[in-house]
């Protein structure tokens, strides 16, 4: 009986090791800008796979590849099936970033607000929401030409330069 339990534990450990290796390979693909989702697809077939994390990571791959409609699909799935509020908040924030890229400011504002309902201390969501209101929604009524690129002090962020792309726009969150 002990021998069978030992074999089962070894099998489970190998299974989890392979799963973690696939996730790590997928994360490397994001950082190296290789738009390969095969490792995440393979990891999704494993027992106890975290679908919410896998779809969030696939959304990051799509976002990095500028495939914003596909990224929105992945982030929406992740937000709907998130096992933890942190992952749901991250997916909603990333949906806001996608809709900023798609120039759909009302939907972007909606998702930043939803992220802030989960985590009222999310400084990047606050920063992006304020920027949307001030430089797009409010200014649009006055001049009709305001855009997201007109943020004051382009490149400045209340959190230092962390998370910005050098143009005053923050990047999507990918810290899972």
Coordinates of N, CA and C in Angstrom, one line a residue:
X1 N 0.8 -1.2 0.0 CA 0.0 0.0 0.0 C 0.9 1.3 0.0
X2 N 1.9 1.3 0.8 CA 2.8 2.4 0.9 C 3.6 2.6 -0.4
X3 N 3.9 1.5 -1.1 CA 4.6 1.5 -2.4 C 3.7 2.2 -3.4
X4 N 2.4 1.8 -3.4 CA 1.5 2.4 -4.4 C 1.3 3.9 -4.1
X5 N 1.2 4.3 -2.9 CA 1.1 5.7 -2.6 C 2.4 6.4 -3.0
X6 N 3.5 5.8 -2.8 CA 4.8 6.4 -3.2 C 4.8 6.6 -4.7
X7 N 4.4 5.6 -5.5 CA 4.4 5.7 -6.9 C 3.4 6.8 -7.4
X8 N 2.2 6.9 -6.7 CA 1.3 7.9 -7.0 C 1.8 9.3 -6.8
X9 N 2.5 9.5 -5.7 CA 3.2 10.8 -5.3 C 4.2 11.1 -6.4
X10 N 5.0 10.2 -6.8 CA 6.0 10.5 -7.8 C 5.4 10.9 -9.1
X11 N 4.3 10.2 -9.5 CA 3.6 10.5 -10.7 C 3.0 11.9 -10.6
X12 N 2.4 12.2 -9.5 CA 1.9 13.6 -9.3 C 3.0 14.6 -9.4
X13 N 4.1 14.4 -8.7 CA 5.2 15.3 -8.7 C 5.7 15.6 -10.2
X14 N 5.9 14.5 -10.9 CA 6.3 14.6 -12.3 C 5.3 15.4 -13.1
X15 N 4.0 15.1 -12.9 CA 2.9 15.8 -13.6 C 3.0 17.3 -13.3
X16 N 3.1 17.7 -12.1 CA 3.2 19.1 -11.7 C 4.5 19.8 -12.2
X17 N 5.6 19.0 -12.2 CA 6.8 19.6 -12.7 C 6.7 19.9 -14.2
X18 N 6.1 19.0 -15.0 CA 5.9 19.2 -16.4 C 4.9 20.4 -16.6
X19 N 3.9 20.5 -15.8 CA 3.0 21.6 -16.0 C 3.7 22.9 -15.7
X20 N 4.4 23.0 -14.7 CA 5.2 24.2 -14.3 C 6.2 24.6 -15.4
X21 N 6.8 23.6 -16.0 CA 7.8 23.8 -17.1 C 7.0 24.4 -18.3
X22 N 5.8 23.9 -18.6 CA 5.1 24.5 -19.8 C 4.7 25.9 -19.5
X23 N 4.3 26.2 -18.3 CA 3.9 27.6 -17.9 C 5.1 28.5 -18.0
X24 N 6.2 28.0 -17.6 CA 7.5 28.8 -17.6 C 7.9 29.1 -19.1
X25 N 7.7 28.1 -19.9 CA 8.0 28.2 -21.4 C 7.1 29.2 -22.0
X26 N 5.8 29.2 -21.6 CA 4.9 30.2 -22.2 C 5.2 31.6 -21.7
X27 N 5.6 31.7 -20.4 CA 6.0 33.1 -19.9 C 7.2 33.6 -20.6
X28 N 8.2 32.7 -20.9 CA 9.3 33.1 -21.7 C 8.9 33.6 -23.1
X29 N 7.9 32.9 -23.7 CA 7.5 33.3 -25.0 C 6.9 34.8 -25.0
X30 N 6.3 35.1 -23.9 CA 5.7 36.5 -23.7 C 6.9 37.5 -23.6
X31 N 7.9 37.1 -22.8 CA 9.0 38.1 -22.6 C 9.9 38.2 -23.8
X32 N 10.0 37.1 -24.6 CA 10.8 37.1 -25.8 C 10.0 37.5 -27.1
X33 N 8.7 37.8 -26.9 CA 7.8 38.2 -27.9 C 7.7 37.2 -29.1
X34 N 7.7 35.9 -28.6 CA 7.4 34.8 -29.5 C 5.9 34.5 -29.3
X35 N 5.2 34.7 -30.3 CA 3.7 34.6 -30.2 C 3.2 33.2 -30.3
X36 N 3.7 32.3 -29.5 CA 3.4 30.9 -29.5 C 2.6 30.5 -28.3
X37 N 1.4 30.0 -28.6 CA 0.5 29.6 -27.5 C 0.4 28.1 -27.3
X38 N 1.2 27.4 -28.0 CA 1.2 25.9 -27.9 C 1.5 25.4 -26.4
X39 N 2.4 26.1 -25.8 CA 2.7 25.6 -24.4 C 1.6 25.8 -23.5
X40 N 0.9 26.9 -23.6 CA -0.3 27.2 -22.8 C -1.4 26.2 -23.1
X41 N -1.6 25.9 -24.4 CA -2.6 25.0 -24.8 C -2.3 23.6 -24.2
X42 N -1.0 23.2 -24.3 CA -0.7 21.9 -23.7 C -0.9 21.9 -22.2
X43 N -0.5 23.0 -21.5 CA -0.7 23.1 -20.1 C -2.1 23.0 -19.7
X44 N -3.0 23.5 -20.5 CA -4.5 23.5 -20.2 C -5.0 22.0 -20.2
X45 N -4.3 21.1 -20.8 CA -4.8 19.7 -20.7 C -4.4 19.0 -19.5
X46 N -3.6 19.6 -18.6 CA -3.1 18.9 -17.4 C -4.1 19.0 -16.3
X47 N -4.1 18.0 -15.5 CA -5.0 17.9 -14.3 C -4.7 19.0 -13.4
X48 N -5.6 19.7 -12.8 CA -5.5 20.8 -11.9 C -4.9 22.1 -12.6
X49 N -5.1 22.2 -13.9 CA -4.6 23.3 -14.6 C -5.4 24.6 -14.2
X50 N -4.7 25.7 -14.0 CA -5.4 26.9 -13.7 C -5.8 27.6 -15.0
X51 N -7.0 27.4 -15.4 CA -7.5 28.0 -16.7 C -7.5 29.5 -16.7
X52 N -7.8 30.1 -15.5 CA -7.8 31.6 -15.4 C -6.4 32.2 -15.7
X53 N -5.4 31.6 -15.1 CA -4.0 32.0 -15.4 C -3.6 31.8 -16.8
X54 N -4.0 30.6 -17.3 CA -3.6 30.3 -18.7 C -4.2 31.2 -19.7
X55 N -5.5 31.6 -19.5 CA -6.2 32.5 -20.4 C -5.6 33.9 -20.3
X56 N -5.3 34.3 -19.1 CA -4.7 35.6 -18.9 C -3.3 35.7 -19.6
X57 N -2.5 34.6 -19.5 CA -1.2 34.6 -20.2 C -1.4 34.6 -21.7
X58 N -2.4 33.9 -22.2 CA -2.7 33.9 -23.6 C -3.1 35.2 -24.1
X59 N -3.9 35.9 -23.2 CA -4.3 37.3 -23.5 C -3.1 38.2 -23.6
X60 N -2.1 38.0 -22.8 CA -0.8 38.8 -22.8 C -0.1 38.5 -24.1
X61 N -0.1 37.3 -24.6 CA 0.6 37.0 -25.9 C -0.1 37.7 -27.0
X62 N -1.5 37.6 -27.0 CA -2.2 38.3 -28.1 C -2.1 39.8 -28.0
X63 N -2.0 40.4 -26.8 CA -1.9 41.8 -26.7 C -0.5 42.2 -27.2
X64 N 0.5 41.5 -26.8 CA 1.9 41.8 -27.3 C 2.0 41.7 -28.8
X65 N 1.2 40.8 -29.4 CA 1.2 40.7 -30.8 C 0.3 41.7 -31.5
X66 N -0.3 42.6 -30.7 CA -1.2 43.6 -31.2 C -2.5 43.0 -31.8
X67 N -2.9 41.8 -31.4 CA -4.1 41.2 -31.7 C -5.1 41.5 -30.6
X68 N -5.6 42.7 -30.6 CA -6.4 43.2 -29.5 C -7.8 42.5 -29.4
X69 N -8.4 42.1 -30.5 CA -9.7 41.5 -30.3 C -9.5 40.1 -29.7
X70 N -8.5 39.4 -30.0 CA -8.2 38.1 -29.4 C -7.8 38.3 -28.0
X71 N -7.0 39.3 -27.7 CA -6.6 39.5 -26.3 C -7.8 39.8 -25.5
X72 N -8.8 40.6 -26.0 CA -10.0 40.9 -25.3 C -10.8 39.6 -25.0
X73 N -10.8 38.7 -25.9 CA -11.5 37.4 -25.7 C -10.9 36.7 -24.5
X74 N -9.6 36.6 -24.5 CA -8.9 35.9 -23.4 C -9.1 36.6 -22.1
X75 N -8.9 37.9 -22.1 CA -9.0 38.6 -20.8 C -10.5 38.5 -20.3
X76 N -11.5 38.5 -21.2 CA -12.9 38.4 -20.7 C -13.1 37.0 -20.1
X77 N -12.6 36.0 -20.8 CA -12.7 34.6 -20.2 C -12.0 34.5 -18.8
X78 N -10.8 35.1 -18.7 CA -10.1 35.1 -17.5 C -10.9 35.8 -16.4
X79 N -11.5 36.9 -16.7 CA -12.2 37.7 -15.7 C -13.5 36.9 -15.2
X80 N -14.1 36.2 -16.2 CA -15.3 35.5 -15.8 C -15.1 34.2 -15.0
X81 N -13.9 33.6 -15.2 CA -13.6 32.3 -14.6 C -12.5 32.4 -13.6
X82 N -12.2 33.6 -13.1 CA -11.1 33.8 -12.1 C -11.4 33.1 -10.8
X83 N -10.4 32.4 -10.3 CA -10.5 31.7 -9.0 C -10.2 32.7 -7.9
X84 N -9.4 33.7 -8.2 CA -9.0 34.7 -7.2 C -9.3 36.1 -7.6
X85 N -9.7 37.0 -6.7 CA -10.0 38.4 -7.1 C -8.9 39.1 -7.7
X86 N -7.6 38.7 -7.4 CA -6.5 39.4 -8.0 C -6.4 39.1 -9.5
X87 N -6.7 37.9 -9.8 CA -6.6 37.6 -11.3 C -7.8 38.2 -12.0
X88 N -9.0 38.3 -11.4 CA -10.1 39.0 -12.0 C -9.8 40.5 -12.2
X89 N -9.2 41.1 -11.2 CA -8.9 42.5 -11.2 C -7.8 42.7 -12.3
X90 N -6.8 41.9 -12.4 CA -5.8 42.0 -13.5 C -6.4 41.9 -14.9
X91 N -7.3 40.9 -15.0 CA -7.9 40.7 -16.3 C -8.8 41.9 -16.7
X92 N -9.5 42.4 -15.8 CA -10.4 43.6 -16.1 C -9.5 44.8 -16.4
X93 N -8.4 45.0 -15.7 CA -7.5 46.1 -16.0 C -6.9 45.9 -17.4
X94 N -6.5 44.7 -17.7 CA -6.0 44.4 -19.1 C -7.1 44.6 -20.2
X95 N -8.3 44.3 -19.9 CA -9.4 44.6 -20.8 C -9.5 46.1 -21.0
X96 N -9.3 46.9 -20.0 CA -9.3 48.4 -20.1 C -8.2 48.8 -21.1
X97 N -7.0 48.2 -20.9 CA -5.8 48.5 -21.7 C -6.1 48.2 -23.2
X98 N -6.8 47.0 -23.4 CA -7.1 46.6 -24.8 C -8.0 47.6 -25.4
X99 N -9.1 48.1 -24.7 CA -10.0 49.0 -25.3 C -9.4 50.4 -25.4
X100 N -8.4 50.7 -24.6 CA -7.6 52.0 -24.9 C -7.0 51.9 -26.3
X101 N -6.3 50.7 -26.5 CA -5.7 50.5 -27.8 C -6.7 50.5 -29.0
X102 N -7.9 50.0 -28.7 CA -8.9 50.0 -29.8 C -9.6 51.3 -29.9
X103 N -9.2 52.3 -29.0 CA -9.8 53.7 -29.0 C -11.3 53.7 -28.7
X104 N -11.7 52.7 -27.8 CA -13.1 52.6 -27.3 C -13.0 53.1 -25.9
X105 N -13.0 54.4 -25.7 CA -12.8 54.9 -24.3 C -13.9 54.6 -23.3
X106 N -15.1 54.6 -23.7 CA -16.2 54.3 -22.8 C -16.0 52.9 -22.2
X107 N -15.8 51.9 -23.1 CA -15.6 50.5 -22.6 C -14.3 50.4 -21.8
X108 N -13.3 51.1 -22.2 CA -12.0 51.1 -21.4 C -12.3 51.7 -20.0
X109 N -13.0 52.8 -19.9 CA -13.4 53.4 -18.6 C -14.2 52.4 -17.8
X110 N -15.1 51.7 -18.4 CA -15.9 50.7 -17.7 C -15.1 49.6 -17.1
X111 N -14.1 49.1 -17.8 CA -13.3 48.0 -17.2 C -12.3 48.5 -16.2
X112 N -11.8 49.8 -16.3 CA -10.9 50.3 -15.3 C -11.7 50.5 -14.0
X113 N -13.0 50.9 -14.1 CA -13.9 51.1 -12.9 C -14.1 49.7 -12.3
X114 N -14.4 48.7 -13.1 CA -14.6 47.4 -12.6 C -13.4 46.8 -11.8
X115 N -12.2 47.1 -12.4 CA -11.0 46.7 -11.7 C -10.8 47.4 -10.4
X116 N -11.2 48.7 -10.3 CA -11.1 49.5 -9.1 C -12.1 49.1 -8.1
X117 N -13.3 48.5 -8.5 CA -14.2 48.0 -7.5 C -13.6 46.8 -6.8
X118 N -12.8 46.0 -7.4 CA -12.2 44.9 -6.8 C -11.0 45.3 -5.9
X119 N -10.2 46.2 -6.5 CA -9.0 46.7 -5.8 C -9.0 48.3 -5.9
X120 N -9.6 48.9 -4.9 CA -9.6 50.4 -4.9 C -8.2 51.1 -4.8
X121 N -7.2 50.3 -4.5 CA -5.9 50.8 -4.3 C -5.0 50.6 -5.6
X122 N -5.6 50.2 -6.7 CA -4.8 50.0 -7.9 C -4.5 51.3 -8.6
X123 N -3.3 51.8 -8.3 CA -2.9 53.1 -8.8 C -2.8 53.2 -10.3
X124 N -2.5 52.1 -11.0 CA -2.4 52.2 -12.5 C -3.8 52.3 -13.1
X125 N -4.8 51.6 -12.5 CA -6.2 51.7 -13.0 C -6.7 53.1 -12.7
X126 N -6.4 53.7 -11.5 CA -6.8 55.0 -11.2 C -6.2 56.0 -12.2
X127 N -4.9 55.9 -12.5 CA -4.1 56.7 -13.4 C -4.8 56.7 -14.8
X128 N -5.0 55.5 -15.3 CA -5.6 55.3 -16.6 C -7.0 55.9 -16.7
X129 N -7.8 55.7 -15.6 CA -9.2 56.2 -15.6 C -9.2 57.7 -15.6
X130 N -8.4 58.3 -14.7 CA -8.3 59.7 -14.7 C -7.9 60.3 -16.0
X131 N -6.9 59.7 -16.7 CA -6.4 60.1 -18.0 C -7.6 60.0 -19.0
X132 N -8.3 59.0 -18.9 CA -9.4 58.8 -19.9 C -10.4 59.9 -19.7
X133 N -10.8 60.2 -18.4 CA -11.8 61.2 -18.2 C -11.3 62.6 -18.6
X134 N -10.1 62.9 -18.1 CA -9.6 64.2 -18.3 C -9.2 64.5 -19.8
X135 N -8.5 63.6 -20.4 CA -8.0 63.9 -21.7 C -8.8 63.4 -22.9
X136 N -9.8 62.6 -22.6 CA -10.6 62.1 -23.7 C -12.0 62.5 -23.5
X137 N -12.7 62.0 -22.4 CA -14.1 62.3 -22.3 C -14.4 63.7 -22.1
X138 N -13.7 64.4 -21.2 CA -13.9 65.8 -20.9 C -13.5 66.7 -22.0
X139 N -12.2 66.6 -22.4 CA -11.6 67.4 -23.5 C -12.3 67.2 -24.8
X140 N -12.8 66.0 -25.1 CA -13.5 65.8 -26.4 C -14.7 66.7 -26.6
X141 N -15.4 67.0 -25.5 CA -16.5 67.9 -25.6 C -16.1 69.3 -25.8
X142 N -14.9 69.7 -25.4 CA -14.4 71.1 -25.6 C -13.7 71.3 -26.9
X143 N -12.8 70.4 -27.3 CA -12.0 70.6 -28.5 C -12.3 69.6 -29.6
X144 N -12.7 68.4 -29.2 CA -13.0 67.4 -30.2 C -11.7 66.7 -30.7
X145 N -10.5 67.2 -30.3 CA -9.3 66.6 -30.8 C -8.4 66.0 -29.7
X146 N -8.8 66.0 -28.5 CA -8.0 65.4 -27.4 C -7.8 63.9 -27.6
X147 N -6.6 63.4 -27.3 CA -6.4 62.0 -27.4 C -5.6 61.5 -26.3
X148 N -5.5 60.2 -26.2 CA -4.8 59.6 -25.1 C -3.3 59.9 -25.1
X149 N -2.7 60.3 -26.2 CA -1.3 60.6 -26.3 C -1.0 62.0 -25.7
X150 N -2.0 62.8 -25.4 CA -1.8 64.1 -24.9 C -1.7 64.2 -23.4
X151 N -1.3 63.1 -22.7 CA -1.2 63.1 -21.3 C -0.1 64.0 -20.8
X152 N -0.3 64.8 -19.7 CA 0.7 65.7 -19.3 C 1.9 64.9 -18.8
X153 N 3.1 65.5 -19.1 CA 4.3 64.9 -18.7 C 4.5 63.5 -19.2
X154 N 4.3 63.3 -20.5 CA 4.4 62.0 -21.1 C 5.6 61.2 -20.6
X155 N 5.3 60.1 -20.2 CA 6.4 59.3 -19.6 C 6.4 59.3 -18.1
X156 N 5.7 60.3 -17.5 CA 5.6 60.4 -16.0 C 4.5 59.5 -15.5
X157 N 4.7 58.9 -14.4 CA 3.7 58.0 -13.8 C 3.7 58.2 -12.3
X158 N 2.6 58.2 -11.6 CA 2.7 58.4 -10.2 C 3.5 57.4 -9.5
X159 N 3.7 56.2 -10.1 CA 4.5 55.2 -9.5 C 5.9 55.2 -10.0
X160 N 6.5 56.3 -10.4 CA 7.8 56.3 -11.1 C 7.6 55.9 -12.5
X161 N 8.6 55.3 -13.2 CA 8.4 54.9 -14.6 C 8.0 53.4 -14.7
X162 N 7.7 52.8 -13.6 CA 7.3 51.4 -13.6 C 6.0 51.3 -14.3
X163 N 6.0 50.4 -15.3 CA 4.7 50.0 -16.0 C 4.4 50.9 -17.2
X164 N 5.2 51.9 -17.5 CA 4.9 52.8 -18.6 C 5.7 52.4 -19.8
X165 N 5.2 52.9 -21.0 CA 6.0 52.6 -22.2 C 6.7 53.8 -22.7
X166 N 6.9 54.8 -21.9 CA 7.7 56.0 -22.2 C 6.8 57.0 -22.9
X167 N 5.6 56.8 -23.1 CA 4.7 57.7 -23.7 C 3.5 58.1 -22.7
X168 N 3.7 57.8 -21.5 CA 2.7 58.1 -20.5 C 1.6 57.1 -20.4
X169 N 1.7 56.0 -21.2 CA 0.7 55.0 -21.2 C 1.2 53.8 -20.4
X170 N 0.4 53.2 -19.5 CA 0.8 52.1 -18.8 C 0.7 50.8 -19.6
X171 N 1.4 49.8 -19.3 CA 1.3 48.5 -20.0 C 0.3 47.6 -19.2
X172 N -0.1 46.6 -19.9 CA -1.0 45.6 -19.2 C -0.2 44.9 -18.1
X173 N -1.0 44.4 -17.2 CA -0.3 43.7 -16.1 C -0.1 42.2 -16.4
X174 N 1.1 41.7 -16.1 CA 1.4 40.3 -16.4 C 2.2 39.7 -15.3
X175 N 1.9 39.9 -14.1 CA 2.7 39.5 -13.0 C 2.2 38.2 -12.4
X176 N 1.5 37.3 -13.1 CA 1.1 36.1 -12.5 C 1.9 34.9 -13.1

